[in-house]
Amino acid sequence: MEEFLQQVINGLSLGAIYALIALGYTMIYGVLRFINFAHGDVFMVGAYIGFFVYPFLSEALGTGYLTAIAVLVAAMLGCGLLGVVIEFLAYRPLRNRPKLTVLITAIGVSLFLEYTGQIDFVFGADYKTYPTLVERSAVFSGSGLSLGSDQVIVFVVAIGLMLLLRVIVMNTKIGTAMRAVSMNLGAASLMGINTNRVISFTFFLGSALAGAGATLYAMSYPKINPLMGVLPGLKAFVAAVLGGIGNVPGAVFGSFFIGTAETMTAGYISPTFRDAIVFGILILILIFKPSGLLGKGGVEKV
Amino acid sequence: MNLRLLTTAAAIALFTLAGCTKTGGDKPEESATIKIGQIASMTGKEATFGQQVDDGIKLAIEEINNAGGLLGKKLELITEDTQSQTPPTKTAMEKLVSKDQVVAVIGEVASSRSMAAAPIAERAKVTLISPASTNTNVTLDKDGKTLNYVYRICFIDPFQGTVMAKFASENLKAKNIAILKDNANDYSVGLAKNFTETFTKNGGTIVEEQAYEGGQTDFKAQLTAIKAKNPEAIFVPGYYTEVSLIAQQARELGIKAPLLGGDGWDSPVLTQGAAKEALEGSFFSNHYSEQDTSAVVLEFIKRFKAKYNEVPGAMSALGYDAMNIIAKIIKDSGKADAETIAKGLATLKDYPGVTGKITIDPQHNANKPAVVLQIKDGKYSYYSTINP
């Protein structure tokens, strides 16, 4: 029983990180109706931003929670800006082209980030050790269960950011505009909404969440490399599809589901299947409920 | 019909011409240097393996060239990066043997990648000397016959697995041990198998066996299953990238048992960051210890420090030995060709290397002792030597 509960904790803390990435996929899909396949690589860049700013921040602020928060904020801002730049340079010129064109461009941007990152004077292809932001220790340990400090931080930060996102989307003017754009881009623009600004802001928000996810991920698994975004990115994408792409609570639910399913498979069946199970779930959901568990019906043509 | 005839004729003409340049030229020009090839993981997941071997080889070459070279020629090293992956390894090996026409190739560290390069060496009749691949099958073909042109100057997995199993039952007095191995890695699987055989023969029990795949970052699921069995130690015969993550996640789950491992742990980045505390008190078997006080080791460390300003790891020592062995064979025989080097290696006996006395056995493996190191304060401290 303890073993099972421990696996649940492991799975949920992995899922919380996926959720931060999945929210970006889902929000961008929500406003623009296309899947930003470069999102996982924006996540990767977030980890490297943390890696590079840490020496300066720790010198200025010492080591401790303050620095950790500063690194998190730096990664979020950096990724947010990167997202805005990518949208402006790669996607905006194609706004009125077929969706397939934008989708292919997204894959191009993804490969561009991955392979540019591997060049020696950018990030380099070798694995780098991410700095220890917060001392790792067992916060709670008893009756066979153990909750690590990084797991607690992952939960707190992830859930905090998700609530913040909800407030922004539901209770602010720009959030209302985002929802309007996601319903109908053309109509929203006729109603006097500056759609370009709203789309830029959505990219900023989604990418910033990926930056936060990257910081939490690299803190939990402190080895980073230019291809690290591929698998978490794909899994978060599956989570977003599972929950119903374009649906914010759905992305969160899907992420926790995927994280737990993956951990349970590794723990009880075989770690060989941990990636297979995730993509198996994707195939099943596409066959039986393509709109996702919490998504609304409707035919979408990409 | 006519067209076909024409193309056939053209093809024949081309082939004959190509044949001419090859046979007619024989040795187009005597090359000005003796070319030695290297396939190494200079980048990628196991980058420090390749970089360390490279440092060792370069030191040896510099010393030889400064002393006037061999047979009146300088040595030239051509290094090809395998990116810690198998497909580029094959490409690199093909390039070295065909385009560069090297007399011997040193490399790879990882057993899986040496196995990918071995058939190419055999076909091209160019000697491949692995500095550190310990999997038994590296020097064997698929029928278990020893390959003519593939050698290694390190011990093999059965020995390394046995060393750690012996160490676990005799020095640690452990009865219950769990294993966490890399299922996608020939080296790791081999070590786990040999560890299990010896450890159970000595009366111990493997209470849990879990696996992962290289490149993964989350091991909590497997470690949770291991924790439930409460083992006295965990044998993790993987490579350093994963080992440092495994150690941290194990400590976080509240596992206090020490980890045990093999030479795949040896890297300056193993104990970086939080892994330093997580690995404190763990043990692994290795080829040499920098705390060895024999004259040959002291001299090597002194020269290495003078060039690179750091203490050499085992991979550097093995690279240094591999290069010097090739040089010795060329010098003793007075010939620098692949055939001579292969023959010289087959008969190598009691070579006084930095990593111990090296004698090549009929299966082309080196017979030599292993050392067990303990991690203390993030540094490797010598614990004991175990002889074959």
XYZ file of C-alpha atoms in Angstrom:
690
model
C 0.000 0.000 0.000
C 2.789 2.461 0.912
C 4.520 1.578 -2.306
C 1.344 2.356 -4.254
C 0.813 5.683 -2.494
C 4.453 6.595 -3.095
C 4.006 5.860 -6.802
C 0.929 8.111 -6.819
C 2.979 10.945 -5.322
C 5.766 10.342 -7.859
C 3.275 10.331 -10.700
C 1.448 13.477 -9.609
C 4.656 15.472 -9.207
C 5.698 14.464 -12.733
C 2.206 15.351 -13.944
C 2.370 18.819 -12.362
C 5.380 19.644 -14.557
C 3.660 18.278 -17.652
C 0.679 20.454 -16.768
C 2.728 23.648 -16.989
C 3.898 22.662 -20.469
C 0.484 21.389 -21.568
C -1.151 24.696 -20.622
C 0.996 26.451 -23.218
C -0.034 23.997 -25.942
C -3.670 24.321 -25.052
C -3.731 28.128 -24.806
C -1.969 28.637 -28.119
C -4.284 26.123 -29.721
C -7.192 27.945 -28.105
C -6.470 31.279 -29.770
C -4.851 30.249 -33.039
C -6.180 26.718 -33.644
C -2.784 25.254 -34.363
C -0.337 23.123 -32.395
C 2.895 24.899 -31.598
C 5.319 22.013 -31.890
C 8.215 24.282 -30.909
C 6.727 24.559 -27.421
C 8.799 21.673 -26.017
C 11.961 23.356 -27.238
C 10.983 26.673 -25.678
C 10.812 24.571 -22.505
C 14.384 23.371 -23.156
C 15.609 26.950 -23.617
C 14.007 27.750 -20.250
C 16.244 25.199 -18.551
C 19.331 26.724 -20.170
C 18.294 30.248 -19.180
C 18.244 29.046 -15.566
C 21.604 27.359 -16.044
C 23.219 30.542 -17.388
C 21.670 33.134 -15.054
C 22.220 31.117 -11.870
C 25.915 32.063 -11.387
C 25.088 35.788 -11.594
C 21.976 35.574 -9.445
C 23.578 33.437 -6.763
C 26.461 35.891 -6.601
C 24.088 38.800 -6.114
C 21.515 37.137 -3.886
C 23.366 34.257 -2.253
C 22.017 30.732 -2.351
C 18.522 30.125 -1.096
C 14.886 30.576 -1.943
C 15.332 34.144 -3.148
C 17.752 33.004 -5.859
C 15.518 30.087 -6.756
C 12.590 32.452 -7.247
C 14.781 34.830 -9.274
C 15.880 31.945 -11.528
C 12.243 30.923 -11.982
C 11.231 34.465 -12.910
C 14.197 34.842 -15.289
C 13.327 31.579 -17.058
C 9.675 32.621 -17.315
C 10.489 36.068 -18.722
C 13.107 34.677 -21.109
C 10.809 31.967 -22.431
C 7.886 34.384 -22.632
C 9.922 36.740 -24.803
C 11.180 33.847 -26.923
C 7.579 32.773 -27.478
C 6.594 36.270 -28.566
C 9.573 36.480 -30.934
C 8.818 33.069 -32.456
C 5.195 34.065 -33.008
C 6.199 37.389 -34.549
C 8.876 36.028 -36.891
C 7.606 32.584 -37.786
C 3.838 32.413 -37.344
C 2.452 35.935 -37.830
C 3.552 36.228 -41.496
C 1.612 33.004 -42.122
C -1.524 34.013 -40.205
C -3.758 33.853 -43.289
C -2.173 30.810 -44.860
C -3.521 27.268 -44.486
C -3.091 25.815 -40.989
C -0.860 23.079 -42.378
C 1.734 25.673 -43.434
C 1.938 27.025 -39.893
C 2.138 23.514 -38.470
C 5.104 22.659 -40.685
C 6.746 25.967 -39.759
C 6.328 25.051 -36.095
C 8.186 21.787 -36.693
C 10.877 23.794 -38.465
C 11.209 26.163 -35.516
C 11.413 23.157 -33.202
C 14.269 21.591 -35.179
C 15.961 24.976 -35.437
C 16.018 25.356 -31.638
C 17.152 21.757 -31.060
C 20.029 21.801 -33.503
C 21.138 25.369 -32.929
C 21.275 24.462 -29.258
C 23.672 21.628 -30.002
C 26.273 23.937 -31.538
C 29.239 24.275 -29.215
C 29.118 28.025 -28.685
C 25.349 28.025 -28.085
C 24.609 25.330 -25.480
C 26.750 22.413 -26.691
C 25.557 18.850 -27.239
C 26.834 17.420 -23.971
C 24.767 17.077 -20.804
C 25.130 19.873 -18.286
C 24.455 19.663 -14.569
C 21.722 22.093 -13.541
C 22.627 24.030 -10.382
C 21.051 22.998 -7.075
C 18.457 25.717 -6.546
C 17.069 24.321 -3.305
C 18.630 21.735 -1.015
C 17.019 18.376 -1.679
C 15.765 16.574 1.356
C 12.886 14.412 2.433
C 10.324 16.890 3.798
C 8.133 14.141 5.115
C 9.312 10.627 5.656
C 7.444 8.036 7.612
C 5.474 4.795 7.349
C 7.307 4.005 4.141
C 6.200 7.203 2.436
C 8.501 10.000 1.496
C 7.834 13.434 0.065
C 10.883 15.226 -1.297
C 11.443 18.955 -0.964
C 11.499 19.324 -4.733
C 8.197 17.475 -5.049
C 6.588 19.890 -2.584
C 8.025 22.865 -4.470
C 6.815 21.450 -7.785
C 3.272 21.090 -6.425
C 3.187 24.502 -4.779
C 4.647 26.426 -7.723
C 2.694 24.532 -10.376
C -0.660 24.839 -8.643
C 0.056 28.489 -7.749
C 0.817 29.336 -11.379
C -2.251 27.477 -12.607
C -4.466 29.476 -10.230
C -2.770 32.688 -11.348
C -3.427 31.720 -14.965
C -7.080 31.127 -14.144
C -7.363 34.567 -12.573
C -5.737 36.156 -15.638
C -7.970 34.340 -18.096
C -11.236 34.717 -16.178
C -10.947 37.996 -14.267
C -8.905 40.437 -16.328
C -9.586 42.511 -19.395
C -6.852 40.851 -21.441
C -8.166 37.458 -20.336
C -11.628 38.366 -21.586
C -10.036 39.426 -24.858
C -8.186 36.107 -25.057
C -11.415 34.215 -24.618
C -13.072 36.352 -27.239
C -10.251 35.728 -29.708
C -10.379 32.021 -29.038
C -14.110 32.006 -29.880
C -13.774 33.883 -33.136
C -10.687 35.738 -34.239
C -12.375 37.712 -37.004
C -15.358 38.773 -34.936
C -13.154 39.744 -32.011
C -11.131 41.989 -34.264
C -14.347 43.602 -35.567
C -15.311 44.341 -31.978
C -12.213 46.476 -31.613
C -9.873 43.970 -29.975
C -6.238 44.306 -30.998
C -5.903 40.639 -31.914
C -2.177 40.793 -32.610
C -1.565 42.040 -29.107
C -3.792 39.369 -27.604
C -2.046 36.621 -29.571
C 1.392 37.928 -28.543
C 0.250 37.988 -24.944
C -1.042 34.416 -25.199
C 2.300 33.272 -26.556
C 4.039 35.143 -23.751
C 1.877 33.527 -21.106
C 2.079 30.014 -22.531
C 5.828 30.170 -23.060
C 6.412 31.653 -19.619
C 4.605 28.656 -18.115
C 6.908 26.385 -20.126
C 9.843 28.320 -18.632
C 8.477 27.695 -15.144
C 7.972 24.027 -16.023
C 11.566 23.850 -17.243
C 12.891 25.285 -13.998
C 10.909 22.761 -11.954
C 11.869 19.904 -14.269
C 15.579 20.757 -14.226
C 15.423 21.141 -10.450
C 13.986 17.634 -10.106
C 16.170 16.036 -12.801
C 19.302 18.197 -12.858
C 20.801 17.068 -16.167
C 19.984 19.267 -19.139
C 20.710 18.949 -22.868
C 19.401 20.547 -26.067
C 17.097 17.608 -26.825
C 15.552 17.449 -23.348
C 12.383 19.228 -24.509
C 11.366 16.620 -27.049
C 9.904 13.925 -24.831
C 8.332 16.093 -22.095
C 6.955 18.287 -24.898
C 5.362 15.342 -26.664
C 3.954 13.963 -23.433
C 2.485 17.320 -22.476
C 0.973 17.483 -25.946
C -0.615 14.068 -25.393
C -1.880 15.302 -22.028
C -3.443 18.360 -23.685
C -5.120 16.166 -26.295
C -6.316 13.759 -23.620
C -7.936 16.555 -21.642
C -9.334 18.157 -24.781
C -7.011 20.534 -26.580
C -7.963 24.152 -26.107
C -9.465 23.347 -22.709
C -7.444 24.704 -19.767
C -8.749 22.466 -16.914
C -8.592 19.547 -19.356
C -4.859 20.085 -19.905
C -4.252 20.014 -16.144
C -6.333 16.892 -15.672
C -4.707 15.175 -18.656
C -1.227 15.972 -17.341
C -1.843 14.456 -13.934
C -3.350 11.427 -15.643
C -0.366 10.972 -17.987
C 2.202 11.487 -15.213
C 0.520 8.889 -13.016
C -0.024 6.398 -15.847
C 3.624 6.678 -16.821
C 4.923 6.174 -13.291
C 2.583 3.243 -12.605
C 3.675 1.552 -15.830
C 7.339 1.956 -14.946
C 6.793 0.774 -11.381
C 4.467 -2.165 -11.933
C 4.829 -3.353 -15.522
C 8.154 -2.397 -17.069
C 10.034 0.864 -17.560
C 10.406 -0.149 -21.200
C 6.733 0.660 -21.694
C 6.703 4.023 -19.944
C 6.809 6.009 -23.173
C 4.763 3.452 -25.084
C 1.847 3.736 -22.651
C 1.649 7.508 -23.161
C 1.443 7.238 -26.921
C -0.898 4.259 -26.563
C -3.228 6.554 -24.638
C -2.953 9.114 -27.458
C -3.974 6.517 -30.029
C -6.906 5.328 -27.913
C -8.208 8.831 -27.281
C -7.926 9.722 -30.959
C -9.916 6.626 -31.880
C -12.651 6.823 -29.260
C -12.979 10.484 -28.228
C -10.886 12.726 -30.471
C -12.198 15.864 -28.776
C -10.610 14.768 -25.480
C -12.155 13.793 -22.168
C -13.253 17.323 -21.238
C -13.337 18.780 -24.733
C -16.341 19.809 -26.786
C -17.149 18.053 -30.019
C -16.604 19.580 -33.409
C -14.634 18.706 -36.491
C -11.247 20.311 -36.838
C -9.253 20.202 -40.014
C -5.536 20.781 -39.778
C 19.309 -2.244 -76.421
C 21.977 0.069 -77.680
C 21.625 2.293 -74.685
C 21.986 -0.631 -72.336
C 25.094 -1.803 -74.117
C 26.537 1.649 -73.853
C 25.895 1.969 -70.138
C 27.354 -1.474 -69.509
C 30.451 -0.566 -71.468
C 30.747 2.694 -69.617
C 30.339 0.922 -66.292
C 33.021 -1.616 -67.169
C 35.345 1.142 -68.279
C 34.752 3.033 -65.068
C 35.417 0.002 -62.916
C 38.617 -0.832 -64.753
C 39.783 2.722 -64.430
C 38.970 2.775 -60.755
C 40.779 -0.518 -60.362
C 43.792 0.891 -62.191
C 44.225 3.891 -59.970
C 43.965 1.666 -56.950
C 46.317 -1.138 -57.951
C 48.579 0.882 -60.229
C 49.261 3.518 -57.581
C 49.772 0.875 -54.870
C 50.972 3.375 -52.243
C 50.431 6.704 -53.974
C 52.862 8.470 -51.721
C 54.541 7.487 -48.511
C 52.579 9.419 -45.887
C 54.629 11.867 -43.878
C 53.110 10.910 -40.540
C 51.947 7.749 -38.842
C 48.183 8.164 -38.622
C 46.355 6.879 -35.575
C 42.559 7.079 -35.517
C 40.276 7.633 -32.573
C 36.529 7.158 -32.251
C 35.315 8.847 -29.088
C 32.232 10.382 -27.507
C 33.526 13.943 -27.554
C 29.977 15.276 -27.211
C 26.636 13.874 -26.101
C 25.501 11.972 -23.086
C 28.835 10.320 -22.223
C 31.030 13.186 -23.426
C 33.462 13.036 -20.526
C 34.435 9.449 -21.456
C 35.668 10.511 -24.883
C 37.201 13.767 -23.734
C 39.185 12.022 -20.993
C 40.509 9.295 -23.295
C 41.405 11.993 -25.794
C 43.412 13.873 -23.147
C 45.368 10.699 -22.332
C 46.111 9.863 -25.970
C 47.196 13.421 -26.734
C 49.589 13.427 -23.790
C 51.180 10.177 -24.992
C 51.491 11.458 -28.563
C 53.020 14.715 -27.425
C 55.641 12.828 -25.417
C 56.449 10.495 -28.300
C 56.672 13.316 -30.854
C 58.823 15.438 -28.556
C 61.202 12.504 -28.249
C 61.603 12.392 -32.030
C 58.570 10.382 -33.096
C 58.607 6.795 -34.344
C 60.622 5.397 -37.255
C 61.627 8.974 -38.047
C 57.996 10.107 -38.413
C 55.662 12.053 -36.177
C 52.430 10.537 -34.910
C 49.208 12.163 -36.053
C 45.900 11.634 -34.242
C 42.646 11.836 -36.187
C 39.693 12.005 -33.803
C 36.131 11.361 -34.919
C 33.242 12.245 -32.615
C 30.642 9.516 -32.063
C 28.243 11.897 -30.260
C 27.613 9.129 -27.692
C 25.454 7.355 -30.289
C 25.786 4.202 -32.355
C 25.063 5.329 -35.952
C 27.699 8.111 -35.978
C 30.166 5.568 -34.534
C 29.872 3.427 -37.635
C 30.282 6.426 -39.933
C 33.325 7.579 -37.979
C 34.955 4.151 -38.131
C 34.311 3.826 -41.876
C 35.873 7.221 -42.487
C 38.994 6.414 -40.472
C 39.702 3.099 -42.168
C 38.839 4.114 -45.739
C 39.479 7.824 -46.187
C 42.157 8.469 -43.579
C 43.834 5.040 -43.872
C 44.978 4.983 -40.252
C 47.210 2.168 -38.992
C 45.121 1.597 -35.856
C 42.020 2.989 -34.167
C 41.652 3.646 -30.443
C 38.103 3.634 -29.067
C 35.204 3.538 -28.031
C 34.684 3.556 -24.292
C 31.065 2.363 -24.413
C 30.765 -1.354 -25.181
C 27.706 -0.950 -27.428
C 29.586 1.471 -29.646
C 32.789 -0.613 -29.748
C 30.626 -3.523 -30.879
C 29.263 -1.381 -33.685
C 32.775 -0.483 -34.829
C 34.330 -3.957 -34.438
C 32.947 -5.561 -37.656
C 34.217 -2.578 -39.652
C 37.706 -2.981 -38.182
C 37.652 -6.682 -38.952
C 36.571 -6.162 -42.554
C 39.119 -3.393 -43.199
C 41.857 -5.318 -41.355
C 42.665 -2.336 -39.155
C 43.245 -2.929 -35.472
C 40.656 -1.477 -33.102
C 41.854 -1.091 -29.527
C 39.171 -0.263 -27.014
C 40.554 1.479 -23.961
C 37.611 0.715 -21.703
C 34.859 -1.449 -23.241
C 34.339 -4.223 -20.754
C 31.494 -6.227 -22.341
C 32.672 -9.773 -23.176
C 31.300 -9.712 -26.726
C 33.345 -6.728 -27.879
C 36.245 -8.884 -29.100
C 34.055 -11.762 -30.289
C 32.022 -12.259 -33.450
C 28.441 -13.489 -33.274
C 29.538 -17.138 -33.190
C 31.775 -16.508 -30.207
C 34.986 -16.640 -32.199
C 37.671 -14.083 -31.321
C 37.939 -11.285 -33.882
C 41.418 -10.943 -35.406
C 41.682 -7.168 -35.275
C 39.804 -6.184 -32.114
C 41.559 -5.858 -28.761
C 41.023 -4.181 -25.428
C 43.409 -3.128 -22.714
C 40.897 -3.303 -19.858
C 39.380 -6.157 -17.878
C 35.997 -7.614 -18.805
C 32.534 -7.566 -17.214
C 32.567 -11.049 -15.662
C 35.607 -9.923 -13.712
C 34.178 -6.524 -12.815
C 30.795 -7.975 -11.846
C 32.533 -10.604 -9.756
C 34.718 -7.998 -8.069
C 31.715 -5.988 -6.903
C 29.748 -9.091 -5.857
C 32.730 -10.335 -3.854
C 33.138 -6.888 -2.383
C 29.453 -6.726 -1.411
C 29.454 -10.051 0.396
C 32.983 -9.950 1.889
C 33.604 -6.282 2.686
C 30.061 -5.006 3.179
C 28.754 -8.322 4.584
C 25.565 -7.670 2.631
C 22.952 -10.409 2.227
C 20.165 -8.578 0.387
C 20.930 -6.429 -2.624
C 18.766 -4.778 -5.263
C 19.838 -4.145 -8.854
C 18.913 -1.205 -11.071
C 20.360 -1.713 -14.536
C 20.188 0.003 -17.920
C 18.278 -2.421 -20.122
C 19.366 -0.741 -23.347
C 23.076 -0.981 -22.559
C 25.153 -4.125 -23.169
C 27.658 -3.078 -20.548
C 25.077 -2.618 -17.815
C 23.175 -5.817 -18.577
C 26.445 -7.820 -18.614
C 27.595 -6.430 -15.301
C 24.226 -7.085 -13.648
C 24.231 -10.690 -14.867
C 27.728 -11.440 -13.587
C 27.090 -9.683 -10.321
C 23.966 -11.770 -9.746
C 25.770 -15.051 -10.500
C 28.624 -14.469 -8.078
C 26.540 -12.832 -5.381
C 23.952 -15.621 -5.240
C 26.718 -18.255 -5.315
C 28.203 -16.576 -2.230
C 24.868 -16.976 -0.438
C 23.357 -13.548 -1.061
C 19.913 -12.737 -2.432
C 18.914 -10.275 -5.133
C 15.731 -8.958 -3.520
C 14.620 -6.777 -6.429
C 15.758 -6.246 -9.982
C 14.589 -3.126 -11.794
C 15.605 -1.589 -15.084
C 15.642 1.731 -16.908
C 16.648 2.923 -20.328
C 19.602 5.246 -20.842
C 18.512 8.836 -21.385
C 15.616 8.686 -18.930
C 15.552 11.173 -16.102
C 12.863 9.875 -13.778
C 13.741 6.779 -11.766
C 11.405 7.264 -8.831
C 9.027 4.514 -9.910
C 11.801 1.896 -9.961
C 13.406 3.219 -6.784
C 10.071 3.118 -4.955
C 9.755 -0.575 -5.819
C 13.325 -1.154 -4.613
C 12.733 0.751 -1.392
C 9.806 -1.519 -0.522
C 12.260 -4.463 -0.351
C 14.651 -2.622 1.953
C 17.984 -3.808 0.449
C 21.359 -3.296 2.164
C 22.876 -1.881 -1.020
C 21.802 -1.163 -4.605
C 23.960 -2.257 -7.523
C 23.658 0.347 -10.327
C 25.976 -0.725 -13.151
C 25.141 2.228 -15.414
C 26.839 5.336 -16.764
C 27.443 8.465 -14.733
C 24.748 10.656 -16.315
C 21.951 8.446 -15.009
C 23.764 7.312 -11.861
C 23.975 10.847 -10.491
C 20.226 11.323 -11.017
C 19.423 7.902 -9.568
C 21.434 8.640 -6.431
C 19.670 11.940 -5.825
C 16.219 10.480 -6.319
C 17.045 7.503 -4.086
C 18.062 9.782 -1.209
C 14.969 11.860 -1.664
C 12.795 8.772 -1.382
C 14.559 8.060 1.901
C 16.745 5.180 0.694
C 19.897 5.200 2.818
C 21.650 2.114 1.406
C 24.944 2.771 -0.444
C 25.053 2.380 -4.211
C 27.559 0.069 -5.905
C 28.742 0.352 -9.489
C 31.388 -0.199 -12.112
C 33.825 1.865 -14.152
C 30.938 3.522 -16.013
C 30.676 5.820 -12.999
C 34.103 7.326 -13.537
C 33.634 10.931 -14.631
C 34.478 14.311 -13.182
C 30.798 15.284 -13.470
C 29.446 12.267 -11.533
C 29.394 14.078 -8.221
C 28.433 17.530 -9.467
C 25.656 19.406 -7.692
C 23.418 17.559 -5.289
C 24.795 14.194 -6.439
C 27.845 14.846 -4.275
C 25.954 14.250 -1.036
C 23.703 11.605 -2.542
C 26.666 9.421 -3.562
C 28.662 9.893 -0.379
C 29.887 6.509 0.854
C 29.072 4.617 -2.351
C 31.545 2.242 -4.019
C 32.551 1.395 -7.592
C 35.187 -0.705 -9.314
C 37.660 1.016 -11.593
C 40.842 0.559 -13.628
C 43.183 2.666 -11.566
C 43.281 4.951 -8.566
C 44.897 8.367 -8.585
C 46.029 7.560 -5.043
C 48.165 4.676 -6.283
C 51.760 5.356 -5.190
C 53.633 3.247 -7.742
C 56.321 5.117 -9.682
C 54.642 4.754 -13.076
C 51.356 6.216 -11.789
C 53.063 9.085 -9.960
C 55.029 9.980 -13.095
C 51.888 9.854 -15.242
C 49.928 12.067 -12.844
C 52.798 14.551 -12.720
C 52.988 14.855 -16.515
C 49.216 14.951 -16.915
C 48.908 17.734 -14.347
C 51.656 19.691 -16.074
C 49.734 19.587 -19.371
C 46.103 19.850 -18.277
C 46.321 21.225 -14.756
C 43.988 18.566 -13.342
C 44.144 15.061 -11.888
C 43.647 12.380 -14.575
C 40.679 10.014 -14.401
C 40.816 6.327 -15.283
C 39.724 6.978 -18.879
C 42.706 9.282 -19.434
C 45.029 6.646 -17.983
C 43.572 4.009 -20.307
C 43.895 6.277 -23.351
C 47.497 6.965 -22.416
C 48.235 3.251 -22.061
C 46.521 2.366 -25.343
C 48.549 4.910 -27.299
C 51.830 3.923 -25.673
C 51.219 0.241 -26.363
C 50.714 0.968 -30.072
C 53.869 3.102 -30.071
C 55.878 0.374 -28.357
C 54.784 -2.222 -30.931
C 55.669 0.088 -33.830
C 59.028 0.872 -32.259
C 59.918 -2.739 -31.423
C 58.906 -4.130 -34.819
C 60.192 -1.235 -36.894
C 56.986 -1.334 -38.951
C 53.892 0.830 -38.785
C 51.145 -1.177 -40.415
C 47.860 -2.583 -39.167
C 48.969 -6.212 -39.489
C 52.061 -5.731 -37.319
C 50.102 -3.865 -34.657
C 47.519 -6.652 -34.435
C 50.261 -9.306 -34.100
C 52.103 -7.232 -31.534
C 48.987 -6.870 -29.406
C 48.223 -10.577 -29.515
C 51.594 -11.331 -27.969
C 51.714 -8.431 -25.508
C 52.885 -9.609 -22.108
C 53.390 -7.827 -18.780
C 53.301 -4.354 -20.271
C 53.858 -1.964 -17.341
C 50.955 0.421 -17.928
C 49.579 3.147 -15.714
C 46.477 1.013 -15.235
C 48.430 -2.051 -14.127
C 50.441 -4.852 -15.758
C 48.757 -5.637 -19.047
C 48.857 -9.109 -20.603
C 46.584 -9.849 -23.552
C 44.867 -13.247 -23.304
C 43.787 -15.461 -26.269
C 40.353 -13.772 -26.316
C 42.124 -10.403 -26.715
C 41.183 -9.204 -23.240
C 43.612 -7.710 -20.771
C 44.313 -9.580 -17.596
C 44.834 -7.139 -14.791
C 43.591 -6.196 -11.330
C 40.680 -3.883 -10.510
C 40.509 -1.331 -7.740
C 37.475 -0.533 -5.614
C 37.004 3.165 -4.918
C 34.773 4.816 -2.343
C 33.247 8.245 -2.862
C 34.190 10.550 -0.022
C 33.493 14.288 -0.151
C 32.830 13.971 -3.854
C 36.311 12.493 -4.451
C 37.285 8.921 -5.239
C 39.254 7.396 -2.439
C 41.115 4.111 -2.832
C 39.500 1.238 -0.911
C 41.028 -2.035 -2.065
C 42.614 -3.878 -4.984
C 41.079 -7.096 -6.229
C 43.218 -9.407 -8.386
C 41.911 -11.672 -11.126
